[in-house]
Tab-separated table of C-alpha atoms and ligand atoms in Angstrom:
chain	number	residue	atom	x	y	z
F	1	UNK	CA	20.099	-41.616	-11.993
F	2	UNK	CA	22.729	-40.516	-14.452
F	3	UNK	CA	24.703	-37.285	-14.005
F	4	UNK	CA	22.898	-35.693	-16.955
F	5	UNK	CA	19.320	-36.365	-15.797
F	6	UNK	CA	17.835	-33.205	-14.293
F	7	UNK	CA	16.747	-33.488	-10.677
F	8	UNK	CA	13.333	-31.988	-9.859
F	9	UNK	CA	13.567	-28.855	-7.727
F	10	UNK	CA	11.638	-29.416	-4.522
F	11	UNK	CA	10.259	-26.332	-2.836
F	12	UNK	CA	9.097	-26.059	0.740
F	13	UNK	CA	5.372	-26.437	1.341
F	14	UNK	CA	5.024	-22.770	2.334
F	15	UNK	CA	5.796	-21.741	-1.243
F	16	UNK	CA	2.409	-23.043	-2.338
F	17	UNK	CA	0.678	-20.651	0.098
F	18	UNK	CA	1.749	-17.540	-1.806
F	19	UNK	CA	1.831	-16.220	-5.347
F	20	UNK	CA	4.004	-13.541	-6.949
F	21	UNK	CA	2.527	-10.073	-6.465
F	22	UNK	CA	-0.125	-9.687	-9.214
F	23	UNK	CA	0.496	-5.938	-9.476
F	24	UNK	CA	4.145	-6.651	-10.239
F	25	UNK	CA	3.060	-9.247	-12.799
F	26	UNK	CA	0.897	-6.633	-14.572
F	27	UNK	CA	3.807	-4.201	-14.428
F	28	UNK	CA	6.144	-6.761	-16.005
F	29	UNK	CA	3.781	-7.361	-18.929
F	30	UNK	CA	3.562	-3.641	-19.653
F	31	UNK	CA	7.354	-3.260	-19.326
F	32	UNK	CA	7.784	-6.084	-21.787
F	33	UNK	CA	5.758	-4.153	-24.413
F	34	UNK	CA	7.582	-0.899	-23.612
F	35	UNK	CA	10.927	-2.673	-24.086
F	36	UNK	CA	9.694	-3.780	-27.524
F	37	UNK	CA	9.299	-0.108	-28.441
F	38	UNK	CA	5.503	0.093	-28.047
F	39	UNK	CA	4.081	3.367	-26.700
F	40	UNK	CA	2.208	2.106	-23.632
F	41	UNK	CA	0.288	4.493	-21.371
F	42	UNK	CA	1.140	2.907	-18.086
F	43	UNK	CA	-1.587	3.417	-15.472
F	44	UNK	CA	-0.442	0.325	-13.588
F	45	UNK	CA	2.251	1.341	-11.148
F	46	UNK	CA	1.704	2.328	-7.556
F	47	UNK	CA	4.665	4.632	-7.691
F	48	UNK	CA	4.895	8.449	-7.727
F	49	UNK	CA	6.052	9.863	-11.066
F	50	UNK	CA	7.953	12.577	-9.182
F	51	UNK	CA	11.669	12.543	-8.462
F	52	UNK	CA	12.852	12.270	-4.876
F	53	UNK	CA	13.259	15.861	-3.553
F	54	UNK	CA	16.712	17.260	-4.369
F	55	UNK	CA	17.662	17.989	-0.744
F	56	UNK	CA	16.840	14.398	0.196
F	57	UNK	CA	19.072	13.089	-2.598
F	58	UNK	CA	21.830	15.449	-1.440
F	59	UNK	CA	21.585	14.019	2.080
F	60	UNK	CA	22.024	10.532	0.613
F	61	UNK	CA	25.067	11.608	-1.417
F	62	UNK	CA	26.569	13.314	1.613
F	63	UNK	CA	26.152	10.099	3.599
F	64	UNK	CA	28.226	8.258	0.995
F	65	UNK	CA	30.897	10.986	0.868
F	66	UNK	CA	31.180	11.018	4.639
F	67	UNK	CA	31.576	7.251	4.816
F	68	UNK	CA	28.185	6.593	6.384
F	69	UNK	CA	28.205	3.309	4.553
F	70	UNK	CA	28.427	0.729	7.333
F	71	UNK	CA	25.961	-1.439	9.236
F	72	UNK	CA	23.762	0.499	11.629
F	73	UNK	CA	21.692	-0.782	14.531
F	74	UNK	CA	19.379	-3.508	13.136
F	75	UNK	CA	16.338	-1.389	14.064
F	76	UNK	CA	17.726	1.670	12.246
F	77	UNK	CA	20.059	4.377	13.523
F	78	UNK	CA	19.139	6.220	16.707
F	79	UNK	CA	18.962	9.470	14.722
F	80	UNK	CA	16.430	8.043	12.268
F	81	UNK	CA	14.282	6.415	14.935
F	82	UNK	CA	14.270	9.674	16.884
F	83	UNK	CA	13.319	11.593	13.739
F	84	UNK	CA	10.372	9.242	13.087
F	85	UNK	CA	9.188	9.470	16.707
F	86	UNK	CA	9.578	13.275	16.697
F	87	UNK	CA	7.541	13.621	13.524
F	88	UNK	CA	4.655	11.591	15.041
F	89	UNK	CA	4.894	13.551	18.270
F	90	UNK	CA	4.705	16.835	16.346
F	91	UNK	CA	1.756	15.770	14.221
F	92	UNK	CA	-0.289	13.805	16.749
F	93	UNK	CA	0.928	15.039	20.142
F	94	UNK	CA	1.964	11.472	20.960
F	95	UNK	CA	4.793	10.678	23.373
F	96	UNK	CA	6.644	8.168	21.258
F	97	UNK	CA	10.248	7.314	21.927
F	98	UNK	CA	12.942	5.628	19.904
F	99	UNK	CA	11.987	2.322	21.555
F	100	UNK	CA	8.630	2.474	19.756
F	101	UNK	CA	10.228	2.565	16.306
F	102	UNK	CA	11.811	0.126	13.872
F	103	UNK	CA	12.932	1.098	10.357
F	104	UNK	CA	13.077	-1.517	7.639
F	105	UNK	CA	13.554	-2.107	3.946
F	106	UNK	CA	10.199	-0.585	2.957
F	107	UNK	CA	6.938	-0.604	4.829
F	108	UNK	CA	6.369	-3.981	3.199
F	109	UNK	CA	9.102	-5.559	5.269
F	110	UNK	CA	7.610	-4.358	8.553
F	111	UNK	CA	4.124	-5.539	7.522
F	112	UNK	CA	5.624	-8.926	6.662
F	113	UNK	CA	7.562	-9.082	9.937
F	114	UNK	CA	4.441	-8.151	11.912
F	115	UNK	CA	2.611	-11.160	10.470
F	116	UNK	CA	5.576	-13.436	11.230
F	117	UNK	CA	5.629	-12.073	14.784
F	118	UNK	CA	1.877	-12.281	15.489
F	119	UNK	CA	0.359	-15.096	13.437
F	120	UNK	CA	0.563	-18.787	14.310
F	121	UNK	CA	-0.592	-21.749	12.222
F	122	UNK	CA	-4.353	-21.645	11.700
F	123	UNK	CA	-4.863	-18.124	13.081
F	124	UNK	CA	-7.333	-15.991	11.182
F	125	UNK	CA	-6.623	-12.403	10.261
F	126	UNK	CA	-9.433	-10.110	9.112
F	127	UNK	CA	-8.704	-7.947	6.065
F	128	UNK	CA	-11.302	-5.583	4.592
F	129	UNK	CA	-11.810	-6.291	0.892
F	130	UNK	CA	-10.841	-4.942	-1.646
F	131	UNK	CA	-7.354	-5.092	-0.149
F	132	UNK	CA	-3.747	-4.352	-0.978
F	133	UNK	CA	-2.352	-7.439	-2.722
F	134	UNK	CA	0.325	-8.346	-0.194
F	135	UNK	CA	-1.829	-8.534	2.951
F	136	UNK	CA	-3.418	-11.967	2.335
F	137	UNK	CA	-0.188	-13.542	1.113
F	138	UNK	CA	1.758	-12.225	4.089
F	139	UNK	CA	-0.828	-13.778	6.428
F	140	UNK	CA	-0.732	-17.087	4.516
F	141	UNK	CA	3.049	-17.174	4.471
F	142	UNK	CA	3.043	-16.794	8.257
F	143	UNK	CA	0.776	-19.879	8.462
F	144	UNK	CA	-2.474	-17.982	9.023
F	145	UNK	CA	-5.690	-17.694	7.070
F	146	UNK	CA	-6.836	-14.371	5.595
F	147	UNK	CA	-10.541	-13.771	6.184
F	148	UNK	CA	-12.164	-10.960	4.227
F	149	UNK	CA	-14.694	-8.493	5.544
F	150	UNK	CA	-16.653	-6.852	2.764
F	151	UNK	CA	-16.839	-3.145	2.147
F	152	UNK	CA	-19.473	-1.416	0.017
F	153	UNK	CA	-18.799	0.667	-3.066
F	154	UNK	CA	-21.824	2.813	-2.104
F	155	UNK	CA	-20.101	3.539	1.214
F	156	UNK	CA	-16.784	4.537	-0.462
F	157	UNK	CA	-15.385	1.086	0.464
F	158	UNK	CA	-14.858	2.197	4.072
F	159	UNK	CA	-14.336	-0.683	6.518
F	160	UNK	CA	-16.943	-0.850	9.285
F	161	UNK	CA	-16.877	-2.487	12.683
F	162	UNK	CA	-20.054	-4.335	11.759
F	163	UNK	CA	-18.456	-6.009	8.730
F	164	UNK	CA	-15.309	-6.894	10.695
F	165	UNK	CA	-17.245	-8.242	13.694
F	166	UNK	CA	-19.383	-10.342	11.319
F	167	UNK	CA	-16.356	-12.455	10.286
F	168	UNK	CA	-14.571	-12.519	13.655
F	169	UNK	CA	-14.408	-15.973	15.258
F	170	UNK	CA	-12.603	-17.572	18.185
F	171	UNK	CA	-9.694	-18.199	15.802
F	172	UNK	CA	-9.317	-14.523	14.860
F	173	UNK	CA	-5.945	-13.186	15.902
F	174	UNK	CA	-6.020	-9.687	14.448
F	175	UNK	CA	-7.170	-7.134	11.894
F	176	UNK	CA	-5.240	-5.277	9.177
F	177	UNK	CA	-6.532	-1.859	8.148
F	178	UNK	CA	-5.177	0.313	5.356
F	179	UNK	CA	-6.259	3.951	5.250
F	180	UNK	CA	-6.116	5.608	2.763
F	181	UNK	CA	-6.619	2.311	0.984
F	182	UNK	CA	-4.813	0.951	-2.023
F	183	UNK	CA	-6.723	0.243	-4.317
F	184	UNK	CA	-10.049	1.864	-3.331
F	185	UNK	CA	-8.799	5.151	-1.851
F	186	UNK	CA	-11.115	4.608	1.152
F	187	UNK	CA	-10.293	6.826	4.134
F	188	UNK	CA	-11.540	5.708	7.528
F	189	UNK	CA	-13.593	8.028	9.688
F	190	UNK	CA	-12.474	8.781	13.220
F	191	UNK	CA	-15.591	7.337	14.837
F	192	UNK	CA	-15.443	4.014	12.948
F	193	UNK	CA	-11.719	3.603	13.513
F	194	UNK	CA	-12.132	4.260	17.224
F	195	UNK	CA	-14.820	1.574	17.422
F	196	UNK	CA	-12.567	-0.941	15.662
F	197	UNK	CA	-9.604	-0.059	17.920
F	198	UNK	CA	-11.762	-0.680	21.007
F	199	UNK	CA	-13.158	-3.891	19.523
F	200	UNK	CA	-9.636	-5.223	18.890
F	201	UNK	CA	-8.523	-4.223	22.378
F	202	UNK	CA	-11.532	-5.860	24.061
F	203	UNK	CA	-11.029	-9.103	22.131
F	204	UNK	CA	-7.238	-9.204	22.586
F	205	UNK	CA	-6.679	-8.865	18.820
F	206	UNK	CA	-3.805	-7.044	17.189
F	207	UNK	CA	-4.602	-4.088	14.944
F	208	UNK	CA	-2.074	-3.414	12.203
F	209	UNK	CA	-2.755	-0.010	10.677
F	210	UNK	CA	-1.054	0.738	7.349
F	211	UNK	CA	-0.978	4.457	6.570
F	212	UNK	CA	1.433	4.406	3.635
F	213	UNK	CA	-0.744	6.965	1.745
F	214	UNK	CA	-1.340	9.189	4.794
F	215	UNK	CA	-0.555	12.455	2.992
F	216	UNK	CA	-2.844	11.894	0.020
F	217	UNK	CA	-6.366	12.592	1.245
F	218	UNK	CA	-8.719	14.698	-0.904
F	219	UNK	CA	-12.043	14.293	0.883
F	220	UNK	CA	-12.219	14.425	4.670
F	221	UNK	CA	-8.965	14.086	6.590
F	222	UNK	CA	-6.525	11.355	7.462
F	223	UNK	CA	-7.069	9.772	10.866
F	224	UNK	CA	-4.213	7.682	12.202
F	225	UNK	CA	-4.652	4.816	14.667
F	226	UNK	CA	-1.605	6.290	16.424
F	227	UNK	CA	-3.965	8.699	18.128
F	228	UNK	CA	-5.184	5.846	20.381
F	229	UNK	CA	-1.711	4.373	20.886
F	230	UNK	CA	-1.152	5.798	24.354
F	231	UNK	CA	-4.365	4.154	25.529
F	232	UNK	CA	-3.907	0.814	23.712
F	233	UNK	CA	-0.148	0.309	23.112
F	234	UNK	CA	-0.424	-3.501	23.247
F	235	UNK	CA	-3.083	-3.523	20.523
F	236	UNK	CA	-1.964	-1.042	17.871
F	237	UNK	CA	0.958	-1.286	15.423
F	238	UNK	CA	1.213	1.432	12.773
F	239	UNK	CA	3.208	1.063	9.547
F	240	UNK	CA	4.206	3.815	7.163
F	241	UNK	CA	6.783	4.447	4.503
F	242	UNK	CA	8.981	6.993	2.781
F	243	UNK	CA	7.973	5.509	-0.594
F	244	UNK	CA	4.838	7.422	-1.556
F	245	UNK	CA	5.036	10.496	0.698
F	246	UNK	CA	8.533	11.503	-0.386
F	247	UNK	CA	8.673	9.728	-3.764
F	248	UNK	CA	11.379	7.392	-2.434
F	249	UNK	CA	10.180	3.981	-3.650
F	250	UNK	CA	13.627	2.856	-4.764
F	251	UNK	CA	15.375	3.839	-1.544
F	252	UNK	CA	13.430	1.127	0.278
F	253	UNK	CA	12.699	2.668	3.627
F	254	UNK	CA	9.620	2.172	5.784
F	255	UNK	CA	8.915	1.819	9.468
F	256	UNK	CA	6.651	0.459	12.168
F	257	UNK	CA	5.543	2.184	15.358
F	258	UNK	CA	4.531	-0.182	18.132
F	259	UNK	CA	4.948	-1.338	21.729
F	260	UNK	CA	8.668	-1.789	22.594
F	261	UNK	CA	8.106	-5.556	22.975
F	262	UNK	CA	6.648	-5.714	19.470
F	263	UNK	CA	9.572	-3.647	18.169
F	264	UNK	CA	12.071	-6.067	19.688
F	265	UNK	CA	10.204	-9.047	18.175
F	266	UNK	CA	10.353	-7.373	14.753
F	267	UNK	CA	14.019	-6.590	15.329
F	268	UNK	CA	14.724	-10.232	16.169
F	269	UNK	CA	13.216	-11.324	12.837
F	270	UNK	CA	14.982	-8.551	10.940
F	271	UNK	CA	18.326	-9.399	12.547
F	272	UNK	CA	18.223	-12.784	10.810
F	273	UNK	CA	17.036	-11.565	7.427
F	274	UNK	CA	18.029	-8.134	6.099
F	275	UNK	CA	19.475	-6.488	9.248
F	276	UNK	CA	19.302	-2.694	9.050
F	277	UNK	CA	17.838	-0.870	6.050
F	278	UNK	CA	20.428	0.883	3.857
F	279	UNK	CA	22.457	3.395	5.874
F	280	UNK	CA	22.326	5.793	2.923
F	281	UNK	CA	18.528	5.631	2.670
F	282	UNK	CA	18.367	6.203	6.429
F	283	UNK	CA	20.425	9.397	6.154
F	284	UNK	CA	18.219	10.645	3.316
F	285	UNK	CA	15.070	9.810	5.294
F	286	UNK	CA	16.228	11.878	8.273
F	287	UNK	CA	16.456	14.893	5.983
F	288	UNK	CA	12.998	14.233	4.484
F	289	UNK	CA	11.284	13.670	7.836
F	290	UNK	CA	12.710	16.850	9.332
F	291	UNK	CA	11.792	19.041	6.332
F	292	UNK	CA	8.858	21.389	5.850
F	293	UNK	CA	6.867	19.037	3.558
F	294	UNK	CA	6.624	21.682	0.830
F	295	UNK	CA	7.523	19.104	-1.837
F	296	UNK	CA	4.954	16.696	-0.446
F	297	UNK	CA	2.334	19.426	-0.802
F	298	UNK	CA	3.418	20.076	-4.391
F	299	UNK	CA	2.906	16.403	-5.221
F	300	UNK	CA	-0.438	16.396	-3.429
F	301	UNK	CA	-1.602	19.385	-5.473
F	302	UNK	CA	-0.603	17.668	-8.711
F	303	UNK	CA	-2.500	14.499	-7.720
F	304	UNK	CA	-5.534	16.637	-6.786
F	305	UNK	CA	-5.497	18.351	-10.176
F	306	UNK	CA	-5.233	15.037	-12.033
F	307	UNK	CA	-7.992	13.471	-9.955
F	308	UNK	CA	-10.263	16.439	-10.655
F	309	UNK	CA	-9.734	16.049	-14.415
F	310	UNK	CA	-9.841	12.251	-14.433
F	311	UNK	CA	-13.091	11.606	-12.561
F	312	UNK	CA	-15.535	13.309	-14.932
F	313	UNK	CA	-13.502	12.069	-17.921
F	314	UNK	CA	-13.717	8.413	-16.917
F	315	UNK	CA	-17.384	8.702	-15.976
F	316	UNK	CA	-18.149	9.890	-19.514
F	317	UNK	CA	-17.101	6.480	-20.877
F	318	UNK	CA	-20.197	4.269	-21.290
F	319	UNK	CA	-19.868	1.087	-19.210
F	320	UNK	CA	-17.515	2.618	-16.597
F	321	UNK	CA	-18.665	4.168	-13.348
F	322	UNK	CA	-16.426	5.682	-10.690
F	323	UNK	CA	-17.269	7.494	-7.462
F	324	UNK	CA	-14.649	9.933	-6.148
F	325	UNK	CA	-12.118	8.035	-4.041
F	326	UNK	CA	-11.235	9.810	-0.780
F	327	UNK	CA	-7.475	9.289	-0.896
F	328	UNK	CA	-4.316	7.605	-2.332
F	329	UNK	CA	-3.636	8.043	-6.077
F	330	UNK	CA	-5.829	5.407	-7.693
F	331	UNK	CA	-9.246	5.132	-9.293
F	332	UNK	CA	-11.076	1.848	-8.801
F	333	UNK	CA	-14.000	2.113	-11.228
F	334	UNK	CA	-16.818	-0.370	-11.644
F	335	UNK	CA	-16.315	-1.737	-15.178
F	336	UNK	CA	-19.008	-4.407	-15.264
F	337	UNK	CA	-20.784	-2.417	-17.974
F	338	UNK	CA	-18.014	-3.489	-20.374
F	339	UNK	CA	-18.276	-7.200	-19.618
F	340	UNK	CA	-20.014	-9.615	-21.947
F	341	UNK	CA	-18.950	-8.115	-25.239
F	342	UNK	CA	-16.212	-9.688	-27.336
F	343	UNK	CA	-13.421	-11.309	-25.401
F	344	UNK	CA	-14.006	-9.195	-22.286
F	345	UNK	CA	-15.767	-11.078	-19.474
F	346	UNK	CA	-13.916	-10.133	-16.278
F	347	UNK	CA	-11.280	-7.745	-14.917
F	348	UNK	CA	-8.322	-9.820	-16.150
F	349	UNK	CA	-9.596	-10.145	-19.717
F	350	UNK	CA	-10.455	-6.417	-19.717
F	351	UNK	CA	-6.909	-5.522	-18.573
F	352	UNK	CA	-5.461	-7.786	-21.268
F	353	UNK	CA	-7.793	-6.245	-23.889
F	354	UNK	CA	-6.810	-2.704	-22.881
F	355	UNK	CA	-3.117	-3.546	-22.966
F	356	UNK	CA	-3.217	-5.374	-26.298
F	357	UNK	CA	-5.764	-3.224	-28.156
F	358	UNK	CA	-5.272	0.227	-26.626
F	359	UNK	CA	-1.751	-0.106	-25.202
F	360	UNK	CA	-2.966	1.077	-21.818
F	361	UNK	CA	-1.764	-0.798	-18.745
F	362	UNK	CA	-4.172	-1.138	-15.797
F	363	UNK	CA	-4.342	-3.693	-12.965
F	364	UNK	CA	-7.291	-6.146	-12.862
F	365	UNK	CA	-9.462	-5.669	-9.770
F	366	UNK	CA	-9.268	-9.414	-9.148
F	367	UNK	CA	-5.728	-8.854	-7.834
F	368	UNK	CA	-7.333	-6.852	-5.008
F	369	UNK	CA	-10.276	-9.208	-4.475
F	370	UNK	CA	-12.847	-7.409	-6.687
F	371	UNK	CA	-13.408	-8.741	-10.186
F	372	UNK	CA	-15.896	-5.938	-10.996
F	373	UNK	CA	-13.229	-3.240	-11.099
F	374	UNK	CA	-9.868	-2.258	-12.514
F	375	UNK	CA	-7.254	-0.073	-10.820
F	376	UNK	CA	-5.879	2.973	-12.601
F	377	UNK	CA	-3.032	4.918	-11.072
F	378	UNK	CA	-2.920	8.662	-11.608
F	379	UNK	CA	0.684	8.879	-10.480
F	380	UNK	CA	1.469	9.840	-14.048
F	381	UNK	CA	1.399	13.176	-15.902
F	382	UNK	CA	-1.875	14.815	-16.904
F	383	UNK	CA	-0.878	14.571	-20.565
F	384	UNK	CA	-0.387	10.825	-20.324
F	385	UNK	CA	-3.632	10.470	-18.380
F	386	UNK	CA	-5.494	12.318	-21.127
F	387	UNK	CA	-3.963	10.051	-23.746
F	388	UNK	CA	-4.794	6.982	-21.641
F	389	UNK	CA	-8.446	7.972	-21.245
F	390	UNK	CA	-8.717	8.749	-24.969
F	391	UNK	CA	-7.451	5.249	-25.772
F	392	UNK	CA	-9.675	3.524	-23.194
F	393	UNK	CA	-12.722	5.384	-24.535
F	394	UNK	CA	-11.976	4.259	-28.073
F	395	UNK	CA	-11.293	0.636	-27.064
F	396	UNK	CA	-14.467	0.551	-24.930
F	397	UNK	CA	-16.551	1.853	-27.853
F	398	UNK	CA	-15.100	-0.861	-30.107
F	399	UNK	CA	-16.326	-3.486	-27.670
F	400	UNK	CA	-19.967	-2.514	-27.951
S	501	LIG	N1	1.186	-0.642	1.972
S	501	LIG	C1	0.476	-0.320	0.873
S	501	LIG	C2	-0.994	-0.188	0.984
S	501	LIG	C3	1.128	-0.133	-0.357
S	501	LIG	O1	0.420	0.183	-1.449
S	501	LIG	C4	2.529	-0.309	-0.414
S	501	LIG	C5	3.238	-0.195	-1.694
S	501	LIG	O2	2.690	-0.206	-2.764
S	501	LIG	C6	3.217	-0.614	0.773
S	501	LIG	C7	2.514	-0.798	1.930
S	501	LIG	C8	4.700	-0.840	0.815
S	501	LIG	O3	5.453	0.184	0.375
S	501	LIG	P1	7.040	0.155	0.549
S	501	LIG	O4	7.480	-1.237	0.832
S	501	LIG	O5	7.575	0.689	-0.724
S	501	LIG	O6	7.322	1.049	1.724
């Protein structure tokens, strides 16, 4: 072969088991239009529109000024791990210690590391569907097979033991739950979660519980699997994040709470990939976790107000139907009533239609395993939401 002939790039086999995050792909398309000067109402992103609280930013700046800019312990600094444990202990009367905590570069990293630590080739992992986009790919990347248990729209998409047990086999290695759920907003009830915890324990399955949206619950209350941790420490691993609660998506800081042996397994993986999360983000997180949550409540109130406006507004659009989601900051309406007219036949073509014709960005439900829905984020100002709904209404009417 001559020096000028291009060599094919050969990727490892595992690359064919995953795809780029479809929510990021939708985001990129909208950004592309925005960069071309088009006024897009962006209801795509899963990211608070609020700034990180000022005091938290100040703590980050202070860390830089004081030279807190070096490697820390791979698992996170002692001070941060103690702050995370203390916050759980305050809220849930748990008896967590630093040894139960690892901090990483976003909750995503700890979820990824948990799959690498727990899942062997051919293992099955049960994920209630609709699901957050990264869960199945993380399982596949670890060599496992995602198996979906169905949830019902009529039941607010809440996972049930019955639906999980129905797909559990001898190859099942664990279950991933996400409450409040992205994209459906489903919030698990205490009684159902307890049944699933016991089921996992009795079968020797792991239970990974992702509570990234724990502070955004509008109906009912948030129940954390951590409340059964003392009883079942070998079964339960909880993941959460600074991203949504404290509007700190860009700081990249999340954490896992688990048995000390699980924490050291996650630490082993992390020590060969990213090592510790940013020392500056860690310092900022300590400030946020020790605060009085007043800013979190302000954000929650804004989301509540938007949700209250948005629900009746979207339900007035013929062809769209949306029950009130219990938590998170998304609507996941049934849009089948719009299918079959013009170029719109599924959630992807509807999202493309809305972006091209109405300049409104939404995420197709297919990305979350449900082609009958689209996801709209209300982590954007009420004014922009009103404009977005006005545009969707007009574009929907033009379809008919
Ligand atoms: N879990 C869920 C359900 C999410 O929606 C997200 C982010 O969108 C994450 C985990 C990860 O968040 P981060 O990596 O920013 O902490």
